[in-house]
Amino acid sequence: MNAIILYGSRYGTAQKYAQLLSEQTGIPAVSWQEMRDFSPFDTIVYIGSLYAGKTTGLAKAVRHFPTDHPFRLLVATVGLSDPAVEDNLLRIREALAQELSPAIFVRTTHVHLPGAIDYSVLSTHHRIMMKGLCILLRRQPPEDRSADSQVILDSYGKSLDHTDPAALAPILEWLAKV
């Protein structure tokens, strides 16, 4: 198996997961921005942070994926959404379907990893986005809010870290299936 771990990270959580996975497997982990030639790889793990329904760097990286040979692809999204809630996974998969070509999407395995947020390091743009989202969420009656919405409201302005190295287990299992 000739494999690579790519990551798209703005604030470091996806990079942290990629480096942990690299340490456990010996597979090199690099930012998607550092790679342009994926032709040597038959296995690609992409770990990307979710922002506004998009996986950081995925759409741009996939343009450089091999077209001359088949490859296995696992996309691990990282965010605050609870993967135990099926609606969350459905929304994430729908977004992935927009970022990947149909031919690649149908053969892509998807895993969602618990993420983190730290308002003290957010860019001004992201702080404004989160403030606007919280304003909208506060207008909803509490009984109508999803668990994810409540997590966003509860963590507003704070630091929250749900990263869990054990969450890499499904990726390790997938990698073991050659």
Coordinates of N, CA and C in Angstrom, one line a residue:
M1 N 0.9 -1.2 0.0 CA 0.0 0.0 0.0 C 0.9 1.2 0.0
N2 N 0.6 2.1 -0.9 CA 1.3 3.4 -1.0 C 0.3 4.5 -0.6
A3 N 0.4 5.0 0.6 CA -0.6 5.8 1.2 C -0.1 7.2 1.6
I4 N -1.0 8.1 1.7 CA -0.7 9.5 2.2 C -1.9 9.9 3.1
I5 N -1.6 10.7 4.1 CA -2.6 11.3 4.9 C -2.5 12.8 4.6
L6 N -3.6 13.4 4.1 CA -3.7 14.8 3.8 C -4.6 15.5 4.9
Y7 N -4.3 16.7 5.1 CA -5.2 17.4 6.1 C -5.4 18.9 5.6
G8 N -6.6 19.3 5.9 CA -7.0 20.7 5.6 C -7.5 21.3 7.0
S9 N -6.7 22.2 7.5 CA -6.9 22.7 8.9 C -6.7 24.2 8.9
R10 N -7.6 24.9 9.6 CA -7.4 26.3 9.8 C -6.9 26.6 11.2
Y11 N -7.4 25.9 12.2 CA -7.0 26.2 13.6 C -6.3 25.0 14.2
G12 N -6.0 24.0 13.5 CA -5.1 22.9 14.0 C -5.7 21.6 14.4
T13 N -7.0 21.5 14.5 CA -7.6 20.2 15.0 C -7.4 19.1 14.0
A14 N -7.7 19.4 12.7 CA -7.5 18.4 11.7 C -6.1 18.0 11.5
Q15 N -5.2 19.0 11.6 CA -3.8 18.7 11.6 C -3.4 17.8 12.8
K16 N -3.9 18.0 13.9 CA -3.6 17.2 15.1 C -4.0 15.8 14.9
Y17 N -5.2 15.6 14.4 CA -5.7 14.2 14.1 C -4.8 13.6 13.0
A18 N -4.4 14.3 12.0 CA -3.5 13.7 10.9 C -2.2 13.3 11.5
Q19 N -1.6 14.1 12.3 CA -0.3 13.8 12.9 C -0.4 12.6 13.9
L20 N -1.5 12.5 14.6 CA -1.7 11.3 15.5 C -1.9 10.0 14.6
L21 N -2.6 10.1 13.5 CA -2.8 9.0 12.7 C -1.5 8.6 12.0
S22 N -0.7 9.6 11.6 CA 0.6 9.3 11.1 C 1.5 8.6 12.1
E23 N 1.5 9.1 13.3 CA 2.3 8.4 14.3 C 1.9 7.0 14.5
Q24 N 0.6 6.7 14.4 CA 0.1 5.3 14.7 C 0.4 4.4 13.5
T25 N 0.5 5.0 12.3 CA 0.6 4.1 11.1 C 1.9 4.2 10.3
G26 N 2.6 5.3 10.6 CA 3.9 5.5 9.8 C 3.6 6.1 8.4
I27 N 2.4 6.4 8.1 CA 2.0 7.0 6.8 C 2.3 8.5 7.0
P28 N 3.0 9.1 6.0 CA 3.2 10.6 6.1 C 1.9 11.4 6.1
A29 N 1.9 12.5 6.9 CA 0.8 13.4 6.9 C 1.3 14.8 6.5
V30 N 0.6 15.3 5.4 CA 1.0 16.6 4.9 C -0.2 17.4 4.6
S31 N -0.1 18.7 4.7 CA -1.1 19.6 4.3 C -1.5 19.4 2.8
W32 N -2.8 19.5 2.5 CA -3.2 19.4 1.1 C -2.5 20.4 0.2
Q33 N -2.1 21.5 0.8 CA -1.5 22.6 0.0 C -0.1 22.3 -0.4
E34 N 0.5 21.3 0.3 CA 1.9 21.0 0.0 C 2.0 19.9 -1.1
M35 N 0.9 19.3 -1.5 CA 0.9 18.2 -2.5 C 0.2 18.6 -3.8
R36 N 0.8 18.2 -4.9 CA 0.1 18.4 -6.2 C 0.1 17.1 -7.0
D37 N 1.0 16.2 -6.7 CA 1.0 15.0 -7.5 C 0.6 13.8 -6.6
F38 N -0.6 13.3 -6.8 CA -1.1 12.2 -6.0 C -1.0 10.8 -6.8
S39 N -0.4 10.9 -8.0 CA -0.3 9.7 -8.8 C 0.4 8.5 -8.2
P40 N 1.3 8.7 -7.3 CA 2.0 7.5 -6.7 C 1.1 6.8 -5.6
F41 N 0.0 7.4 -5.2 CA -0.8 6.8 -4.1 C -2.0 6.0 -4.5
D42 N -2.1 4.9 -3.8 CA -3.3 4.1 -4.1 C -4.3 4.2 -2.9
T43 N -3.9 4.8 -1.8 CA -4.7 5.0 -0.6 C -4.5 6.5 -0.2
I44 N -5.6 7.2 0.0 CA -5.6 8.6 0.4 C -6.5 8.8 1.6
V45 N -6.0 9.3 2.7 CA -6.9 9.7 3.8 C -6.9 11.2 3.9
Y46 N -8.0 11.8 3.8 CA -8.1 13.2 3.8 C -8.9 13.6 5.1
I47 N -8.2 14.4 6.0 CA -8.8 14.8 7.2 C -9.0 16.3 7.1
G48 N -10.2 16.8 7.2 CA -10.5 18.2 7.0 C -11.5 18.8 7.9
S49 N -11.3 20.0 8.4 CA -12.2 20.7 9.3 C -13.4 21.2 8.5
L50 N -14.5 21.1 9.2 CA -15.8 21.6 8.6 C -16.0 23.1 8.9
Y51 N -16.3 23.9 7.9 CA -16.6 25.3 8.1 C -17.7 25.6 7.1
A52 N -18.8 26.0 7.7 CA -20.0 26.4 6.9 C -20.3 25.3 5.8
G53 N -20.3 24.1 6.3 CA -20.7 23.0 5.4 C -19.6 22.5 4.4
K54 N -18.4 23.1 4.4 CA -17.4 22.7 3.5 C -16.2 22.1 4.3
T55 N -15.6 21.1 3.6 CA -14.4 20.5 4.2 C -13.2 21.2 3.7
T56 N -12.4 21.8 4.6 CA -11.3 22.7 4.3 C -10.3 22.0 3.3
G57 N -10.2 22.7 2.1 CA -9.3 22.3 1.1 C -9.7 21.1 0.2
L58 N -10.7 20.3 0.6 CA -11.0 19.1 -0.1 C -11.3 19.3 -1.6
A59 N -12.2 20.3 -1.9 CA -12.5 20.5 -3.3 C -11.3 20.8 -4.2
K60 N -10.4 21.6 -3.6 CA -9.2 22.0 -4.4 C -8.2 20.8 -4.5
A61 N -8.1 20.0 -3.4 CA -7.1 18.9 -3.4 C -7.6 17.8 -4.4
V62 N -8.9 17.6 -4.4 CA -9.4 16.5 -5.2 C -9.2 16.7 -6.7
R63 N -9.0 17.9 -7.1 CA -8.7 18.2 -8.5 C -7.3 17.6 -9.0
H64 N -6.5 17.3 -8.0 CA -5.2 16.8 -8.3 C -5.1 15.3 -8.0
F65 N -6.2 14.7 -7.6 CA -6.2 13.2 -7.4 C -6.0 12.5 -8.7
P66 N -5.5 11.3 -8.6 CA -5.2 10.5 -9.8 C -6.4 10.2 -10.7
T67 N -6.2 10.3 -12.0 CA -7.3 9.9 -12.9 C -6.9 8.7 -13.7
D68 N -5.7 8.3 -13.6 CA -5.2 7.2 -14.4 C -5.2 5.8 -13.7
H69 N -5.5 5.8 -12.4 CA -5.6 4.5 -11.7 C -6.5 4.7 -10.5
P70 N -7.2 3.6 -10.1 CA -8.1 3.6 -9.0 C -7.3 3.8 -7.7
F71 N -8.0 4.5 -6.8 CA -7.4 4.7 -5.5 C -8.5 4.6 -4.4
R72 N -8.1 4.3 -3.2 CA -9.1 4.3 -2.1 C -9.0 5.6 -1.4
L73 N -10.2 6.1 -1.1 CA -10.3 7.4 -0.4 C -11.2 7.4 0.8
L74 N -10.6 7.9 1.9 CA -11.4 8.0 3.1 C -11.4 9.5 3.5
V75 N -12.5 10.1 3.6 CA -12.6 11.5 4.1 C -13.1 11.5 5.5
A76 N -12.3 12.1 6.4 CA -12.6 12.3 7.8 C -12.9 13.8 8.0
T77 N -14.1 14.1 8.3 CA -14.5 15.5 8.6 C -14.3 15.7 10.1
V78 N -13.9 16.9 10.5 CA -13.7 17.3 11.9 C -14.6 18.5 12.2
G79 N -15.4 18.3 13.2 CA -16.3 19.4 13.6 C -17.0 19.2 14.9
L80 N -17.8 20.1 15.3 CA -18.5 20.0 16.6 C -19.8 19.1 16.5
S81 N -20.2 18.8 15.3 CA -21.5 18.0 15.1 C -21.3 16.6 15.7
D82 N -22.3 16.2 16.4 CA -22.3 14.9 17.0 C -22.6 13.8 16.0
P83 N -21.6 12.9 15.7 CA -21.7 11.9 14.7 C -22.8 10.8 15.1
A84 N -23.2 10.8 16.3 CA -24.2 9.8 16.7 C -25.6 10.2 16.2
V85 N -25.7 11.5 15.8 CA -27.0 11.9 15.3 C -27.0 11.7 13.7
E86 N -27.9 10.9 13.3 CA -27.9 10.5 11.8 C -28.1 11.7 10.9
D87 N -28.9 12.7 11.3 CA -29.2 13.9 10.5 C -27.9 14.6 10.3
N88 N -27.0 14.7 11.3 CA -25.8 15.4 11.2 C -24.9 14.7 10.1
L89 N -24.8 13.4 10.2 CA -24.0 12.7 9.2 C -24.6 12.8 7.8
L90 N -25.9 12.8 7.7 CA -26.6 13.0 6.4 C -26.2 14.4 5.8
R91 N -26.3 15.4 6.6 CA -25.9 16.8 6.1 C -24.5 16.9 5.7
I92 N -23.6 16.2 6.4 CA -22.2 16.2 6.1 C -21.9 15.5 4.8
R93 N -22.6 14.3 4.6 CA -22.4 13.5 3.4 C -23.0 14.3 2.2
E94 N -24.1 15.0 2.4 CA -24.7 15.8 1.3 C -23.7 16.9 0.9
A95 N -23.0 17.5 1.8 CA -22.0 18.5 1.5 C -20.8 17.9 0.8
L96 N -20.4 16.7 1.2 CA -19.3 16.0 0.5 C -19.7 15.7 -0.9
A97 N -20.9 15.3 -1.1 CA -21.4 15.0 -2.5 C -21.2 16.3 -3.4
Q98 N -21.3 17.5 -2.8 CA -21.1 18.7 -3.6 C -19.6 19.0 -3.9
E99 N -18.8 18.5 -3.0 CA -17.3 18.8 -3.1 C -16.6 17.8 -4.0
L100 N -17.1 16.6 -4.1 CA -16.5 15.5 -4.8 C -17.3 15.2 -6.1
S101 N -16.6 14.7 -7.1 CA -17.3 14.3 -8.3 C -18.1 13.0 -8.0
P102 N -19.2 12.8 -8.7 CA -20.0 11.6 -8.4 C -19.2 10.3 -8.5
A103 N -18.2 10.2 -9.4 CA -17.4 9.0 -9.5 C -16.5 8.8 -8.3
I104 N -16.0 9.8 -7.7 CA -15.2 9.7 -6.5 C -16.1 9.5 -5.3
F105 N -17.2 10.3 -5.2 CA -18.1 10.3 -4.0 C -18.6 8.8 -3.7
V106 N -19.0 8.1 -4.8 CA -19.6 6.8 -4.5 C -18.7 5.8 -4.0
R107 N -17.4 6.0 -4.1 CA -16.4 5.0 -3.6 C -15.6 5.6 -2.4
T108 N -16.1 6.7 -1.8 CA -15.4 7.3 -0.7 C -16.0 6.9 0.6
T109 N -15.2 6.5 1.5 CA -15.6 6.2 2.9 C -15.6 7.5 3.7
H110 N -16.6 7.7 4.6 CA -16.6 8.9 5.4 C -16.7 8.6 6.8
V111 N -15.9 9.3 7.6 CA -15.8 9.2 9.1 C -15.9 10.7 9.6
H112 N -16.6 10.9 10.7 CA -16.6 12.2 11.3 C -15.9 12.1 12.6
L113 N -15.0 13.1 12.9 CA -14.3 13.1 14.1 C -14.7 14.3 15.0
P114 N -14.8 14.1 16.3 CA -15.2 15.3 17.1 C -14.1 16.3 17.1
G115 N -14.5 17.6 17.0 CA -13.6 18.7 16.9 C -13.5 19.6 18.1
A116 N -13.0 20.8 17.8 CA -12.8 21.8 18.9 C -13.0 23.2 18.3
I117 N -13.2 24.1 19.3 CA -13.3 25.5 18.9 C -12.7 26.3 20.0
D118 N -12.0 27.4 19.6 CA -11.4 28.3 20.6 C -11.6 29.7 20.1
Y119 N -12.5 30.4 20.7 CA -12.9 31.7 20.2 C -11.7 32.7 20.3
S120 N -10.7 32.5 21.2 CA -9.6 33.4 21.3 C -8.7 33.4 20.1
V121 N -8.8 32.3 19.3 CA -7.9 32.3 18.1 C -8.7 32.4 16.8
L122 N -10.0 32.5 16.8 CA -10.8 32.6 15.6 C -10.5 33.9 14.9
S123 N -10.5 33.8 13.6 CA -10.4 35.0 12.8 C -11.6 35.9 13.0
T124 N -11.4 37.2 12.7 CA -12.6 38.1 12.8 C -13.7 37.7 12.0
H125 N -13.5 37.2 10.8 CA -14.5 36.7 9.9 C -15.3 35.6 10.6
H126 N -14.6 34.6 11.1 CA -15.3 33.5 11.7 C -16.0 33.8 13.0
R127 N -15.4 34.8 13.8 CA -16.1 35.3 15.0 C -17.4 35.9 14.6
I128 N -17.4 36.7 13.5 CA -18.7 37.4 13.1 C -19.7 36.3 12.6
M129 N -19.2 35.3 11.9 CA -20.1 34.3 11.4 C -20.7 33.5 12.6
M130 N -19.9 33.2 13.6 CA -20.4 32.5 14.8 C -21.4 33.4 15.6
K131 N -21.1 34.7 15.7 CA -22.0 35.6 16.4 C -23.4 35.6 15.7
G132 N -23.3 35.7 14.3 CA -24.6 35.7 13.6 C -25.4 34.4 13.8
L133 N -24.7 33.3 13.7 CA -25.3 32.0 13.9 C -25.9 31.9 15.3
C134 N -25.2 32.4 16.3 CA -25.8 32.3 17.7 C -27.0 33.2 17.8
I135 N -27.0 34.4 17.2 CA -28.2 35.3 17.2 C -29.4 34.5 16.6
L136 N -29.2 33.8 15.5 CA -30.3 33.1 14.9 C -30.7 31.9 15.8
L137 N -29.8 31.2 16.4 CA -30.1 30.1 17.3 C -30.8 30.5 18.5
R138 N -30.5 31.7 19.1 CA -31.2 32.2 20.3 C -32.6 32.5 20.0
R139 N -32.9 32.8 18.8 CA -34.3 33.2 18.4 C -35.2 31.9 18.4
Q140 N -34.6 30.8 18.4 CA -35.4 29.5 18.4 C -35.8 29.2 19.8
P141 N -37.0 28.7 20.0 CA -37.4 28.3 21.4 C -36.4 27.1 21.8
P142 N -36.0 27.1 23.0 CA -35.0 26.1 23.5 C -35.5 24.7 23.2
E143 N -36.7 24.4 23.2 CA -37.2 23.0 22.9 C -37.1 22.6 21.5
D144 N -36.9 23.6 20.6 CA -36.8 23.4 19.2 C -35.3 23.3 18.7
R145 N -34.4 23.6 19.6 CA -33.0 23.6 19.2 C -32.4 22.1 19.2
S146 N -31.6 21.8 18.2 CA -30.9 20.6 18.2 C -29.8 20.5 19.3
A147 N -29.3 19.4 19.6 CA -28.2 19.2 20.5 C -27.0 20.0 20.0
D148 N -26.8 19.9 18.7 CA -25.6 20.7 18.1 C -25.8 22.2 18.2
S149 N -27.0 22.6 18.0 CA -27.3 24.1 18.2 C -27.0 24.5 19.6
Q150 N -27.4 23.7 20.6 CA -27.2 24.0 22.0 C -25.7 24.0 22.3
V151 N -24.9 23.1 21.8 CA -23.5 23.1 22.0 C -22.9 24.4 21.5
I152 N -23.3 24.8 20.3 CA -22.8 26.1 19.7 C -23.1 27.2 20.6
L153 N -24.3 27.3 21.1 CA -24.7 28.4 22.0 C -23.9 28.3 23.4
D154 N -23.8 27.1 23.9 CA -23.1 26.9 25.2 C -21.6 27.2 25.1
S155 N -21.1 27.0 23.9 CA -19.6 27.2 23.8 C -19.3 28.6 23.3
Y156 N -20.3 29.4 23.0 CA -20.0 30.7 22.4 C -19.1 31.5 23.2
G157 N -18.0 32.0 22.6 CA -17.0 32.8 23.3 C -16.0 32.1 24.1
K158 N -16.1 30.8 24.2 CA -15.3 30.0 25.0 C -14.4 29.0 24.2
S159 N -13.7 28.2 24.9 CA -12.8 27.2 24.3 C -13.5 25.8 24.6
L160 N -13.6 25.0 23.6 CA -14.2 23.7 23.7 C -13.4 22.7 22.9
D161 N -13.0 21.6 23.5 CA -12.2 20.6 22.8 C -12.7 19.2 23.0
H162 N -13.2 18.6 22.0 CA -13.8 17.3 22.0 C -12.9 16.3 21.3
T163 N -11.7 16.7 20.9 CA -10.8 15.8 20.2 C -10.6 14.5 21.0
D164 N -10.5 13.4 20.3 CA -10.4 12.1 20.9 C -9.6 11.2 20.0
P165 N -8.4 10.9 20.4 CA -7.5 9.9 19.6 C -8.2 8.6 19.3
A166 N -9.1 8.1 20.2 CA -9.8 6.9 20.0 C -10.7 7.0 18.8
A167 N -11.1 8.2 18.4 CA -12.0 8.3 17.3 C -11.4 7.9 16.0
L168 N -10.0 7.8 16.0 CA -9.3 7.3 14.8 C -9.5 5.8 14.5
A169 N -10.1 5.1 15.4 CA -10.2 3.6 15.3 C -10.8 3.2 13.9
P170 N -11.9 3.8 13.5 CA -12.5 3.4 12.2 C -11.6 3.7 11.0
I171 N -10.7 4.7 11.1 CA -9.8 4.9 10.0 C -8.7 3.9 10.0
L172 N -8.2 3.5 11.2 CA -7.2 2.4 11.4 C -7.8 1.1 10.8
E173 N -9.0 0.8 11.1 CA -9.7 -0.4 10.6 C -9.7 -0.4 9.1
W174 N -10.1 0.8 8.5 CA -10.2 0.9 7.1 C -8.9 0.8 6.4
L175 N -7.8 1.3 7.0 CA -6.5 1.2 6.5 C -6.0 -0.2 6.5
A176 N -6.4 -1.0 7.5 CA -6.0 -2.4 7.6 C -6.6 -3.3 6.5
K177 N -7.7 -2.8 6.0 CA -8.4 -3.6 4.9 C -7.7 -3.2 3.5
V178 N -6.8 -4.0 3.1 CA -6.1 -3.7 1.9 C -6.6 -4.7 0.8

